[in-house]
Short mmCIF file of C-alpha atoms in Angstrom, two decimals:
data_model
loop_
_atom_site.label_atom_id
_atom_site.label_comp_id
_atom_site.label_asym_id
_atom_site.label_seq_id
_atom_site.Cartn_x
_atom_site.Cartn_y
_atom_site.Cartn_z
CA UNK A 1 -41.92 53.60 -27.14
CA UNK A 2 -39.49 51.04 -25.70
CA UNK A 3 -38.96 47.68 -27.29
CA UNK A 4 -39.30 44.50 -25.27
CA UNK A 5 -35.82 43.16 -24.60
CA UNK A 6 -35.12 39.46 -24.75
CA UNK A 7 -32.04 37.41 -24.27
CA UNK A 8 -31.82 33.66 -24.66
CA UNK A 9 -30.01 30.62 -25.93
CA UNK A 10 -31.18 27.20 -26.96
CA UNK A 11 -30.15 23.86 -28.28
CA UNK A 12 -32.57 21.81 -30.38
CA UNK A 13 -32.82 18.51 -32.14
CA UNK A 14 -33.85 19.84 -35.54
CA UNK A 15 -31.16 20.79 -38.04
CA UNK A 16 -31.49 23.10 -41.04
CA UNK A 17 -28.96 21.59 -43.40
CA UNK A 18 -29.39 21.01 -47.11
CA UNK A 19 -30.60 17.46 -46.65
CA UNK A 20 -33.59 18.71 -44.71
CA UNK A 21 -34.47 21.13 -47.49
CA UNK A 22 -34.49 18.37 -50.12
CA UNK A 23 -37.48 16.82 -48.36
CA UNK A 24 -39.70 19.83 -49.05
CA UNK A 25 -43.00 19.25 -50.79
CA UNK A 26 -43.63 21.10 -54.11
CA UNK A 27 -45.76 23.66 -52.32
CA UNK A 28 -42.87 24.88 -50.22
CA UNK A 29 -39.94 24.26 -52.54
CA UNK A 30 -39.89 27.98 -53.31
CA UNK A 31 -39.29 28.96 -49.71
CA UNK A 32 -35.94 30.49 -50.61
CA UNK A 33 -33.34 30.93 -47.93
CA UNK A 34 -34.24 29.12 -44.74
CA UNK A 35 -33.09 30.78 -41.56
CA UNK A 36 -30.93 28.75 -39.25
CA UNK A 37 -32.25 27.95 -35.83
CA UNK A 38 -30.21 30.67 -34.16
CA UNK A 39 -31.19 33.23 -36.80
CA UNK A 40 -34.84 32.39 -36.31
CA UNK A 41 -34.58 32.69 -32.55
CA UNK A 42 -32.93 36.09 -32.96
CA UNK A 43 -35.62 37.14 -35.43
CA UNK A 44 -38.31 36.07 -33.01
CA UNK A 45 -36.69 37.92 -30.17
CA UNK A 46 -36.47 41.18 -32.09
CA UNK A 47 -39.96 41.39 -33.57
CA UNK A 48 -43.22 42.09 -31.85
CA UNK A 49 -46.68 40.68 -32.49
CA UNK A 50 -50.03 42.44 -32.60
CA UNK A 51 -51.49 39.38 -30.97
CA UNK A 52 -48.89 37.52 -28.87
CA UNK A 53 -45.64 39.22 -27.77
CA UNK A 54 -42.90 37.77 -29.93
CA UNK A 55 -40.47 37.74 -27.05
CA UNK A 56 -42.58 34.93 -25.68
CA UNK A 57 -42.33 33.07 -28.96
CA UNK A 58 -38.57 33.12 -28.49
CA UNK A 59 -39.11 31.52 -25.12
CA UNK A 60 -41.06 28.75 -26.80
CA UNK A 61 -38.22 27.98 -29.20
CA UNK A 62 -35.48 27.76 -26.66
CA UNK A 63 -37.48 25.90 -24.06
CA UNK A 64 -38.67 23.19 -26.42
CA UNK A 65 -35.16 22.85 -27.78
CA UNK A 66 -33.96 22.11 -24.28
CA UNK A 67 -35.98 18.89 -24.17
CA UNK A 68 -33.56 17.37 -26.68
CA UNK A 69 -31.06 17.39 -23.82
CA UNK A 70 -33.35 15.30 -21.64
CA UNK A 71 -31.26 13.28 -19.23
CA UNK A 72 -31.38 9.58 -20.16
CA UNK A 73 -30.54 8.77 -16.56
CA UNK A 74 -34.15 9.52 -15.71
CA UNK A 75 -35.13 6.15 -17.27
CA UNK A 76 -38.74 7.06 -18.03
CA UNK A 77 -40.97 4.13 -18.88
CA UNK A 78 -43.51 4.08 -21.69
CA UNK A 79 -46.30 6.49 -20.92
CA UNK A 80 -44.52 7.82 -17.83
CA UNK A 81 -44.76 11.57 -17.38
CA UNK A 82 -41.73 13.89 -17.40
CA UNK A 83 -41.05 15.53 -14.01
CA UNK A 84 -40.70 19.31 -13.86
CA UNK A 85 -40.21 21.26 -10.64
CA UNK A 86 -41.22 24.92 -10.61
CA UNK A 87 -39.37 27.08 -8.11
CA UNK A 88 -41.14 30.29 -7.05
CA UNK A 89 -39.66 33.27 -8.87
CA UNK A 90 -37.50 35.41 -6.61
CA UNK A 91 -38.09 39.15 -6.14
CA UNK A 92 -34.75 40.88 -6.62
CA UNK A 93 -35.79 43.86 -4.53
CA UNK A 94 -36.14 42.03 -1.26
CA UNK A 95 -39.54 42.78 0.28
CA UNK A 96 -40.88 45.01 -2.51
CA UNK A 97 -44.63 44.27 -2.43
CA UNK A 98 -45.09 44.57 -6.19
CA UNK A 99 -42.25 42.20 -6.92
CA UNK A 100 -43.43 39.72 -4.31
CA UNK A 101 -46.98 39.71 -5.68
CA UNK A 102 -45.85 39.39 -9.28
CA UNK A 103 -43.37 36.61 -8.48
CA UNK A 104 -46.07 34.62 -6.74
CA UNK A 105 -48.59 35.26 -9.51
CA UNK A 106 -46.33 34.11 -12.34
CA UNK A 107 -45.31 31.01 -10.42
CA UNK A 108 -48.89 30.04 -9.63
CA UNK A 109 -50.07 30.62 -13.19
CA UNK A 110 -47.16 28.64 -14.58
CA UNK A 111 -47.93 25.67 -12.36
CA UNK A 112 -51.61 25.73 -13.35
CA UNK A 113 -50.73 25.88 -17.03
CA UNK A 114 -48.15 23.12 -16.94
CA UNK A 115 -50.46 20.80 -15.02
CA UNK A 116 -52.82 20.93 -18.00
CA UNK A 117 -50.18 19.12 -20.09
CA UNK A 118 -50.91 15.40 -19.56
CA UNK A 119 -47.35 14.29 -20.33
CA UNK A 120 -45.85 16.30 -17.45
CA UNK A 121 -45.66 15.77 -13.70
CA UNK A 122 -45.44 19.18 -12.02
CA UNK A 123 -44.38 20.00 -8.49
CA UNK A 124 -43.59 23.15 -6.54
CA UNK A 125 -39.92 23.21 -5.65
CA UNK A 126 -38.34 24.73 -2.59
CA UNK A 127 -35.84 27.62 -2.76
CA UNK A 128 -33.05 25.12 -3.48
CA UNK A 129 -34.99 23.66 -6.42
CA UNK A 130 -35.72 20.33 -4.72
CA UNK A 131 -38.97 18.54 -3.99
CA UNK A 132 -39.32 16.28 -0.93
CA UNK A 133 -39.05 12.56 -1.73
CA UNK A 134 -37.50 10.77 -4.70
CA UNK A 135 -40.22 11.26 -7.30
CA UNK A 136 -38.69 14.52 -8.58
CA UNK A 137 -35.05 13.68 -7.81
CA UNK A 138 -34.06 14.00 -11.49
CA UNK A 139 -36.55 16.67 -12.53
CA UNK A 140 -36.05 19.71 -14.69
CA UNK A 141 -36.31 22.99 -12.77
CA UNK A 142 -37.87 26.27 -13.91
CA UNK A 143 -36.94 29.37 -11.92
CA UNK A 144 -36.31 33.08 -12.31
CA UNK A 145 -36.19 36.57 -10.81
CA UNK A 146 -38.24 39.76 -10.97
CA UNK A 147 -37.05 43.35 -10.78
CA UNK A 148 -39.14 46.53 -10.95
CA UNK A 149 -37.95 50.02 -11.86
CA UNK A 150 -40.46 52.82 -11.98
CA UNK A 151 -43.24 51.71 -14.31
CA UNK A 152 -41.22 48.87 -15.81
CA UNK A 153 -40.78 45.28 -14.71
CA UNK A 154 -38.10 42.85 -15.81
CA UNK A 155 -38.66 39.11 -15.58
CA UNK A 156 -35.64 36.84 -16.02
CA UNK A 157 -36.42 33.12 -16.29
CA UNK A 158 -34.38 30.01 -16.96
CA UNK A 159 -34.63 26.25 -17.31
CA UNK A 160 -32.18 23.92 -15.55
CA UNK A 161 -31.47 20.37 -16.65
CA UNK A 162 -31.66 17.53 -14.10
CA UNK A 163 -27.89 17.81 -13.84
CA UNK A 164 -28.07 21.52 -13.00
CA UNK A 165 -26.97 22.88 -16.38
CA UNK A 166 -28.60 26.14 -17.49
CA UNK A 167 -30.02 25.08 -20.84
CA UNK A 168 -32.14 28.18 -21.41
CA UNK A 169 -32.48 31.71 -20.07
CA UNK A 170 -34.50 34.71 -21.17
CA UNK A 171 -35.35 38.22 -20.01
CA UNK A 172 -38.64 40.05 -20.57
CA UNK A 173 -39.34 43.75 -20.04
CA UNK A 174 -42.95 44.91 -19.64
CA UNK A 175 -44.98 47.85 -18.37
CA UNK A 176 -46.24 47.51 -14.82
CA UNK A 177 -49.82 48.01 -16.00
CA UNK A 178 -49.76 44.52 -17.50
CA UNK A 179 -48.78 42.43 -14.48
CA UNK A 180 -51.47 39.80 -14.98
CA UNK A 181 -50.81 39.67 -18.70
CA UNK A 182 -47.11 39.07 -18.12
CA UNK A 183 -47.70 36.19 -15.74
CA UNK A 184 -50.36 34.57 -17.92
CA UNK A 185 -48.48 34.94 -21.20
CA UNK A 186 -45.20 33.61 -19.83
CA UNK A 187 -46.96 30.62 -18.34
CA UNK A 188 -48.97 30.02 -21.51
CA UNK A 189 -45.84 30.22 -23.64
CA UNK A 190 -44.02 27.63 -21.56
CA UNK A 191 -47.00 25.28 -21.76
CA UNK A 192 -47.28 25.76 -25.52
CA UNK A 193 -43.58 25.08 -25.91
CA UNK A 194 -43.82 21.80 -24.07
CA UNK A 195 -46.90 20.87 -26.09
CA UNK A 196 -44.87 21.19 -29.28
CA UNK A 197 -41.81 19.35 -28.02
CA UNK A 198 -43.80 16.48 -26.54
CA UNK A 199 -46.38 16.44 -29.35
CA UNK A 200 -49.36 16.81 -27.03
CA UNK A 201 -52.23 19.29 -26.81
CA UNK A 202 -53.65 21.56 -29.49
CA UNK A 203 -50.25 22.41 -30.95
CA UNK A 204 -49.58 18.72 -31.60
CA UNK A 205 -49.61 16.87 -34.89
CA UNK A 206 -52.99 15.41 -33.94
CA UNK A 207 -54.42 18.92 -34.33
CA UNK A 208 -52.46 19.70 -37.48
CA UNK A 209 -49.59 21.15 -35.48
CA UNK A 210 -45.94 20.16 -35.27
CA UNK A 211 -43.36 18.65 -32.94
CA UNK A 212 -40.65 20.84 -34.48
CA UNK A 213 -39.93 23.97 -32.38
CA UNK A 214 -38.36 25.88 -35.28
CA UNK A 215 -41.43 25.25 -37.42
CA UNK A 216 -43.67 26.38 -34.57
CA UNK A 217 -41.68 29.59 -34.09
CA UNK A 218 -41.85 30.42 -37.80
CA UNK A 219 -45.59 29.74 -37.80
CA UNK A 220 -46.11 32.13 -34.89
CA UNK A 221 -44.09 34.78 -36.71
CA UNK A 222 -46.25 34.42 -39.81
CA UNK A 223 -49.41 34.91 -37.77
CA UNK A 224 -47.87 37.87 -35.96
CA UNK A 225 -47.08 39.67 -39.21
CA UNK A 226 -50.28 38.87 -41.11
CA UNK A 227 -51.29 42.50 -41.48
CA UNK A 228 -47.88 44.01 -42.18
CA UNK A 229 -47.54 46.45 -45.06
CA UNK A 230 -44.88 44.13 -46.49
CA UNK A 231 -46.84 40.96 -47.09
CA UNK A 232 -43.74 39.04 -48.11
CA UNK A 233 -42.86 38.78 -44.41
CA UNK A 234 -45.74 36.52 -43.28
CA UNK A 235 -45.46 34.50 -46.50
CA UNK A 236 -41.75 33.94 -45.91
CA UNK A 237 -42.31 32.78 -42.34
CA UNK A 238 -45.14 30.42 -43.34
CA UNK A 239 -42.91 28.90 -46.01
CA UNK A 240 -40.12 28.55 -43.45
CA UNK A 241 -42.49 26.70 -41.12
CA UNK A 242 -43.25 24.23 -43.90
CA UNK A 243 -39.57 23.92 -44.75
CA UNK A 244 -38.85 22.90 -41.18
CA UNK A 245 -41.85 20.53 -41.14
CA UNK A 246 -43.36 19.66 -44.55
CA UNK A 247 -46.27 17.91 -42.78
CA UNK A 248 -47.32 20.93 -40.67
CA UNK A 249 -51.05 21.15 -41.42
CA UNK A 250 -51.69 24.48 -39.73
CA UNK A 251 -48.76 26.02 -41.58
CA UNK A 252 -50.30 25.00 -44.91
CA UNK A 253 -53.47 26.78 -43.87
CA UNK A 254 -51.51 29.83 -42.72
CA UNK A 255 -49.61 30.05 -46.01
CA UNK A 256 -52.88 29.84 -47.94
CA UNK A 257 -54.33 32.63 -45.82
CA UNK A 258 -51.45 35.08 -46.20
CA UNK A 259 -51.25 34.41 -49.93
CA UNK A 260 -54.97 35.12 -50.05
CA UNK A 261 -54.42 38.53 -48.48
CA UNK A 262 -52.11 39.38 -51.39
CA UNK A 263 -54.86 38.58 -53.90
CA UNK A 264 -56.75 41.68 -52.79
CA UNK A 265 -54.12 44.05 -54.19
CA UNK A 266 -53.05 41.95 -57.18
CA UNK A 267 -53.93 42.32 -60.85
CA UNK A 268 -55.70 39.49 -62.66
CA UNK A 269 -52.51 37.76 -63.80
CA UNK A 270 -50.89 37.93 -60.37
CA UNK A 271 -54.11 36.92 -58.65
CA UNK A 272 -54.52 33.95 -60.96
CA UNK A 273 -51.10 32.61 -59.99
CA UNK A 274 -51.74 33.19 -56.29
CA UNK A 275 -55.16 31.56 -56.38
CA UNK A 276 -53.79 28.54 -58.23
CA UNK A 277 -51.21 28.07 -55.47
CA UNK A 278 -53.82 28.53 -52.74
CA UNK A 279 -56.12 26.05 -54.48
CA UNK A 280 -53.32 23.49 -54.55
CA UNK A 281 -52.23 24.12 -50.96
CA UNK A 282 -55.70 23.82 -49.48
CA UNK A 283 -56.76 20.84 -51.59
CA UNK A 284 -53.65 18.90 -50.59
CA UNK A 285 -54.02 19.89 -46.93
CA UNK A 286 -57.50 18.36 -46.87
CA UNK A 287 -56.39 15.30 -48.83
CA UNK A 288 -53.57 14.69 -46.34
CA UNK A 289 -56.01 14.64 -43.41
CA UNK A 290 -59.72 15.35 -44.02
CA UNK A 291 -60.35 15.33 -40.27
CA UNK A 292 -58.30 18.47 -39.59
CA UNK A 293 -60.56 21.54 -39.36
CA UNK A 294 -57.68 23.86 -40.23
CA UNK A 295 -57.59 22.51 -43.78
CA UNK A 296 -61.30 23.12 -44.29
CA UNK A 297 -61.02 26.66 -42.93
CA UNK A 298 -58.16 27.36 -45.31
CA UNK A 299 -60.26 25.99 -48.14
CA UNK A 300 -63.07 28.30 -47.07
CA UNK A 301 -60.71 31.25 -47.31
CA UNK A 302 -59.81 30.21 -50.85
CA UNK A 303 -63.50 30.14 -51.78
CA UNK A 304 -63.98 33.57 -50.21
CA UNK A 305 -61.22 34.97 -52.41
CA UNK A 306 -62.83 33.58 -55.58
CA UNK A 307 -66.24 34.62 -54.22
CA UNK A 308 -67.75 31.14 -54.30
CA UNK A 309 -69.78 31.77 -51.17
CA UNK A 310 -71.80 28.54 -51.31
CA UNK A 311 -68.63 26.44 -51.26
CA UNK A 312 -67.17 28.70 -48.56
CA UNK A 313 -70.26 28.06 -46.44
CA UNK A 314 -69.87 24.28 -46.80
CA UNK A 315 -66.20 24.42 -45.85
CA UNK A 316 -66.96 26.61 -42.83
CA UNK A 317 -69.62 24.23 -41.58
CA UNK A 318 -67.35 21.22 -42.02
CA UNK A 319 -64.61 22.93 -40.01
CA UNK A 320 -67.14 23.76 -37.30
CA UNK A 321 -68.30 20.13 -37.20
CA UNK A 322 -64.71 18.98 -36.63
CA UNK A 323 -64.11 21.47 -33.80
CA UNK A 324 -63.81 19.45 -30.58
CA UNK A 325 -63.86 22.56 -28.42
CA UNK A 326 -60.27 22.27 -27.22
CA UNK A 327 -58.33 24.51 -29.64
CA UNK A 328 -58.82 28.25 -28.97
CA UNK A 329 -56.88 29.18 -32.11
CA UNK A 330 -59.31 27.21 -34.28
CA UNK A 331 -62.30 28.78 -32.54
CA UNK A 332 -60.87 32.24 -33.15
CA UNK A 333 -60.34 31.44 -36.83
CA UNK A 334 -63.95 30.27 -37.08
CA UNK A 335 -65.03 33.56 -35.54
CA UNK A 336 -63.11 35.65 -38.05
CA UNK A 337 -64.49 33.56 -40.93
CA UNK A 338 -68.04 34.26 -39.78
CA UNK A 339 -67.44 37.98 -40.26
CA UNK A 340 -67.18 37.54 -44.04
CA UNK A 341 -70.84 36.64 -44.42
CA UNK A 342 -72.15 39.37 -42.16
CA UNK A 343 -72.48 37.17 -39.08
CA UNK A 344 -70.91 39.48 -36.53
CA UNK A 345 -72.94 38.28 -33.55
CA UNK A 346 -71.94 34.71 -34.33
CA UNK A 347 -68.31 35.84 -34.55
CA UNK A 348 -68.58 37.62 -31.21
CA UNK A 349 -70.11 34.53 -29.62
CA UNK A 350 -67.33 32.33 -30.99
CA UNK A 351 -64.67 34.74 -29.72
CA UNK A 352 -66.26 34.71 -26.27
CA UNK A 353 -66.36 30.92 -26.30
CA UNK A 354 -62.57 30.84 -26.66
CA UNK A 355 -62.35 32.26 -23.15
CA UNK A 356 -63.97 29.07 -21.85
CA UNK A 357 -61.12 27.13 -23.48
CA UNK A 358 -58.35 29.53 -22.45
CA UNK A 359 -59.08 32.79 -20.58
CA UNK A 360 -55.94 34.37 -22.03
CA UNK A 361 -57.73 34.75 -25.39
CA UNK A 362 -59.71 37.61 -23.87
CA UNK A 363 -56.68 39.69 -24.81
CA UNK A 364 -57.05 39.03 -28.54
CA UNK A 365 -57.65 42.51 -30.05
CA UNK A 366 -59.38 41.04 -33.11
CA UNK A 367 -62.41 40.63 -30.83
CA UNK A 368 -62.96 44.35 -31.45
CA UNK A 369 -63.82 43.65 -35.10
CA UNK A 370 -67.34 42.20 -34.57
CA UNK A 371 -68.04 44.91 -32.00
CA UNK A 372 -67.17 47.56 -34.60
CA UNK A 373 -69.23 45.84 -37.29
CA UNK A 374 -72.24 45.82 -34.98
CA UNK A 375 -71.89 49.55 -34.41
CA UNK A 376 -70.64 49.06 -30.85
CA UNK A 377 -67.65 51.27 -31.48
CA UNK A 378 -67.41 52.63 -27.96
CA UNK A 379 -66.96 49.08 -26.67
CA UNK A 380 -64.49 48.24 -29.43
CA UNK A 381 -62.37 51.29 -28.66
CA UNK A 382 -62.50 50.63 -24.92
CA UNK A 383 -61.25 47.09 -25.49
CA UNK A 384 -58.44 48.27 -27.75
CA UNK A 385 -57.45 51.04 -25.34
CA UNK A 386 -57.25 48.53 -22.50
CA UNK A 387 -55.15 46.09 -24.51
CA UNK A 388 -52.77 48.67 -25.99
CA UNK A 389 -52.15 50.16 -22.54
CA UNK A 390 -50.28 47.00 -21.62
CA UNK A 391 -48.99 46.05 -25.07
CA UNK A 392 -48.63 49.00 -27.45
CA UNK A 393 -47.17 46.76 -30.14
CA UNK A 394 -50.63 45.51 -31.16
CA UNK A 395 -51.66 48.98 -32.37
CA UNK A 396 -50.63 48.55 -36.01
CA UNK A 397 -52.65 45.38 -36.44
CA UNK A 398 -55.88 47.00 -35.25
CA UNK A 399 -55.43 50.47 -36.82
CA UNK A 400 -58.16 49.64 -39.33
CA UNK A 401 -60.74 49.04 -36.59
CA UNK A 402 -59.77 52.17 -34.66
CA UNK A 403 -59.85 54.24 -37.84
CA UNK A 404 -63.30 52.97 -38.80
CA UNK A 405 -64.72 53.55 -35.34
CA UNK A 406 -63.28 57.03 -34.86
CA UNK A 407 -64.72 58.10 -38.22
CA UNK A 408 -68.07 56.47 -37.44
CA UNK A 409 -68.21 58.38 -34.15
CA UNK A 410 -67.45 61.67 -35.90
CA UNK A 411 -63.91 61.85 -34.53
CA UNK A 412 -62.04 62.40 -37.78
CA UNK A 413 -59.07 64.18 -36.22
CA UNK A 414 -58.58 61.34 -33.73
CA UNK A 415 -58.89 58.78 -36.51
CA UNK A 416 -56.20 60.49 -38.57
CA UNK A 417 -53.91 60.99 -35.58
CA UNK A 418 -54.07 57.31 -34.64
CA UNK A 419 -53.51 56.19 -38.23
CA UNK A 420 -50.57 58.53 -38.76
CA UNK A 421 -48.92 57.18 -35.63
CA UNK A 422 -49.52 53.47 -36.21
CA UNK A 423 -50.32 52.82 -39.89
CA UNK A 424 -50.15 55.95 -42.09
CA UNK A 425 -51.60 54.09 -45.08
CA UNK A 426 -55.10 54.66 -43.73
CA UNK A 427 -54.64 58.39 -43.30
CA UNK A 428 -53.12 58.69 -46.77
CA UNK A 429 -55.93 56.70 -48.41
CA UNK A 430 -58.64 58.72 -46.67
CA UNK A 431 -57.15 62.10 -47.54
CA UNK A 432 -56.53 61.01 -51.12
CA UNK A 433 -60.14 59.94 -51.57
CA UNK A 434 -61.59 63.05 -49.95
CA UNK A 435 -59.55 65.18 -52.35
CA UNK A 436 -61.41 63.60 -55.31
CA UNK A 437 -64.34 65.98 -55.01
CA UNK A 438 -65.75 65.24 -58.47
CA UNK A 439 -66.32 61.52 -57.83
CA UNK A 440 -69.96 61.82 -56.67
CA UNK A 441 -70.82 63.45 -60.01
CA UNK A 442 -69.33 60.71 -62.20
CA UNK A 443 -71.43 58.14 -64.02
CA UNK A 444 -70.71 54.44 -63.52
CA UNK A 445 -68.77 54.35 -66.81
CA UNK A 446 -66.73 57.41 -65.86
CA UNK A 447 -66.05 55.93 -62.44
CA UNK A 448 -64.68 52.76 -64.04
CA UNK A 449 -62.30 54.83 -66.15
CA UNK A 450 -61.21 56.71 -63.03
CA UNK A 451 -60.57 53.41 -61.20
CA UNK A 452 -58.57 52.04 -64.14
CA UNK A 453 -56.39 55.14 -64.30
CA UNK A 454 -55.83 55.08 -60.55
CA UNK A 455 -55.39 51.36 -59.81
CA UNK A 456 -54.90 49.67 -63.17
CA UNK A 457 -56.22 46.11 -63.23
CA UNK A 458 -55.74 45.65 -59.48
CA UNK A 459 -57.09 47.62 -56.55
CA UNK A 460 -59.89 45.49 -55.10
CA UNK A 461 -58.97 46.39 -51.51
CA UNK A 462 -58.33 50.05 -52.34
CA UNK A 463 -61.68 50.41 -54.11
CA UNK A 464 -63.48 48.77 -51.20
CA UNK A 465 -61.90 51.28 -48.82
CA UNK A 466 -62.88 54.10 -51.18
CA UNK A 467 -66.44 52.79 -50.99
CA UNK A 468 -66.32 52.93 -47.19
CA UNK A 469 -65.14 56.53 -47.29
CA UNK A 470 -67.85 57.42 -49.82
CA UNK A 471 -70.59 56.00 -47.61
CA UNK A 472 -69.16 57.77 -44.59
CA UNK A 473 -69.05 61.06 -46.52
CA UNK A 474 -72.76 60.79 -47.36
CA UNK A 475 -72.57 59.37 -50.90
CA UNK A 476 -74.25 55.94 -50.70
CA UNK A 477 -74.73 55.57 -54.46
CA UNK A 478 -71.06 56.30 -55.06
CA UNK A 479 -70.20 53.72 -52.40
CA UNK A 480 -72.28 51.04 -54.14
CA UNK A 481 -70.78 51.88 -57.54
CA UNK A 482 -67.27 51.62 -56.12
CA UNK A 483 -68.10 48.29 -54.50
CA UNK A 484 -69.36 46.94 -57.81
CA UNK A 485 -66.13 47.97 -59.52
CA UNK A 486 -64.15 46.37 -56.68
CA UNK A 487 -66.03 43.10 -57.16
CA UNK A 488 -65.02 43.11 -60.82
CA UNK A 489 -61.41 42.72 -59.65
CA UNK A 490 -59.81 39.79 -57.82
CA UNK A 491 -60.13 39.66 -54.05
CA UNK A 492 -62.44 38.72 -51.21
CA UNK A 493 -61.94 41.69 -48.87
CA UNK A 494 -65.19 43.33 -49.96
CA UNK A 495 -67.32 40.62 -48.34
CA UNK A 496 -65.67 41.47 -45.01
CA UNK A 497 -65.43 45.26 -45.20
CA UNK A 498 -69.00 45.87 -46.38
CA UNK A 499 -70.11 45.24 -42.78
CA UNK A 500 -67.94 48.10 -41.52
CA UNK A 501 -69.79 50.78 -39.54
CA UNK A 502 -68.72 53.21 -42.27
CA UNK A 503 -70.92 51.35 -44.78
CA UNK A 504 -74.08 51.67 -42.65
CA UNK A 505 -75.59 54.47 -44.74
CA UNK A 506 -75.02 52.67 -48.04
CA UNK A 507 -76.37 49.37 -46.66
CA UNK A 508 -79.78 50.94 -46.17
CA UNK A 509 -80.14 51.67 -49.89
CA UNK A 510 -82.01 49.30 -52.28
CA UNK A 511 -78.87 49.24 -54.43
CA UNK A 512 -76.97 47.47 -51.64
CA UNK A 513 -79.62 44.74 -51.49
CA UNK A 514 -79.24 44.24 -55.22
CA UNK A 515 -75.45 44.09 -54.88
CA UNK A 516 -75.42 41.32 -52.26
CA UNK A 517 -77.97 39.45 -54.37
CA UNK A 518 -75.85 39.77 -57.49
CA UNK A 519 -72.64 38.55 -55.87
CA UNK A 520 -74.34 35.47 -54.40
CA UNK A 521 -74.57 36.21 -50.68
CA UNK A 522 -78.36 36.18 -50.58
CA UNK A 523 -78.41 32.69 -52.10
CA UNK A 524 -76.21 31.42 -49.26
CA UNK A 525 -78.31 33.15 -46.62
CA UNK A 526 -81.55 31.72 -48.00
CA UNK A 527 -80.17 28.19 -48.32
CA UNK A 528 -78.63 28.15 -44.84
CA UNK A 529 -81.32 30.12 -43.05
CA UNK A 530 -78.53 32.03 -41.29
CA UNK A 531 -78.98 35.64 -42.41
CA UNK A 532 -76.50 37.18 -40.06
CA UNK A 533 -77.04 40.66 -38.70
CA UNK A 534 -77.48 43.10 -41.56
CA UNK A 535 -79.99 41.77 -44.11
CA UNK A 536 -83.39 40.10 -43.80
CA UNK A 537 -85.86 38.57 -46.28
CA UNK A 538 -89.06 40.55 -46.78
CA UNK A 539 -90.47 38.17 -49.41
CA UNK A 540 -89.47 35.16 -51.45
CA UNK A 541 -87.52 37.43 -53.78
CA UNK A 542 -86.77 40.63 -51.86
CA UNK A 543 -84.54 41.55 -48.93
CA UNK A 544 -83.85 44.63 -46.83
CA UNK A 545 -80.51 45.55 -45.27
CA UNK A 546 -79.39 47.97 -42.58
#
């Protein structure tokens, strides 16, 4: 599998010297070594995201940095928009129909995207980069070329200053099956970059974002690596984002989230330290600006990790109240949060609503999660297959969903093959559990001793996965017992994974109804009236689940 190649250079207005680091808040003082701007750009260019191609994140960094070179001769007045002329990308192969179509498509999409940024004045430039009249006489110019070779396409783009200096250039390689994705993502990345630099739009400080391009790049990296095996990577990038901009609200929320993921595999001592830090991060994020929904969502995630579902529900609803319908990232985060309380249809509806804000979000593979939870595995797999055909790098991040669905559909060999190729941890965990043939015969006390010998004081996530495998293998009582042991250990993953299609058999048992009652989910459902998709009240005191 080929890597996406990127080349670029940038100049920015944000330094990374020691004086900048002394301004860090206590929450990010432990960030360790902070990458220089050039190191971060190189890091961005050489890593790939399961959600947004990281090569495009590199484009964001260098393009926003270029605005620090803005020509003072332009003499913009207060509130006056910055002129940018977009020249149609040039096919390098002459009259090659594919190149011509792709060049036109990227140019058109870029113009549409940039015109959504209120602070910019956008015009279509002629082949020489000029626009008739004087209005765009001192405008920046975006141009580039396209070359195809077999099933690959190379897009080279650059940004010219009003004086004609090349202040940024970058090359992208993609498969030809993803022509529309290439044009939309490049255009979206440019628009996002300008949003950061000019502090407008949903990446702005008004929305808890930043006007620091290095901070934005580090934030994107943290989100891209959220589900890596090495969880220090997303934590490090989130801390770097806060080091670059100590007031970056979304980065506080991101750091709290990735630290929360670590809780699920930590022992009680480790989890206690992590939860204390998350508690502090989220409380201070809300105190800094109670009107930012990202802080309330991060606080909800903290409550999910400590299994205070009533407080999590209140935080979720407050974040939803503050959603103005303009930020697709926020809407996607709300969708994923809904999955924790068994509200998969609500999550699916929220994911679909992001398309009304920005159609590019249709390519978010996490949308397959609610489909899988609802037992619509064929649809989930079709979506993933379509997305990975054009961007194979997302496969690791959605291995869990594919693995669940293949097993649920009786395709064990396919499940193992996919896991071994993209994230072998799932194949190893499944085979290891299936080798424990005596587990269904163990009493609850014996099972606890087995869990202690296998996972020590940690293992919440591992025990939850064992419960999924037990239910799938036809041992619902074993699955419930394993879930109960998992909920005795720190972590919030169980409230998400229990809606997996692999848990369907165990959910139908009376013991599952007692479990969700004991851990407090039923109380939240009764108080809110929102029961989600898997359990229903049958009386004032009893429920039934499926």
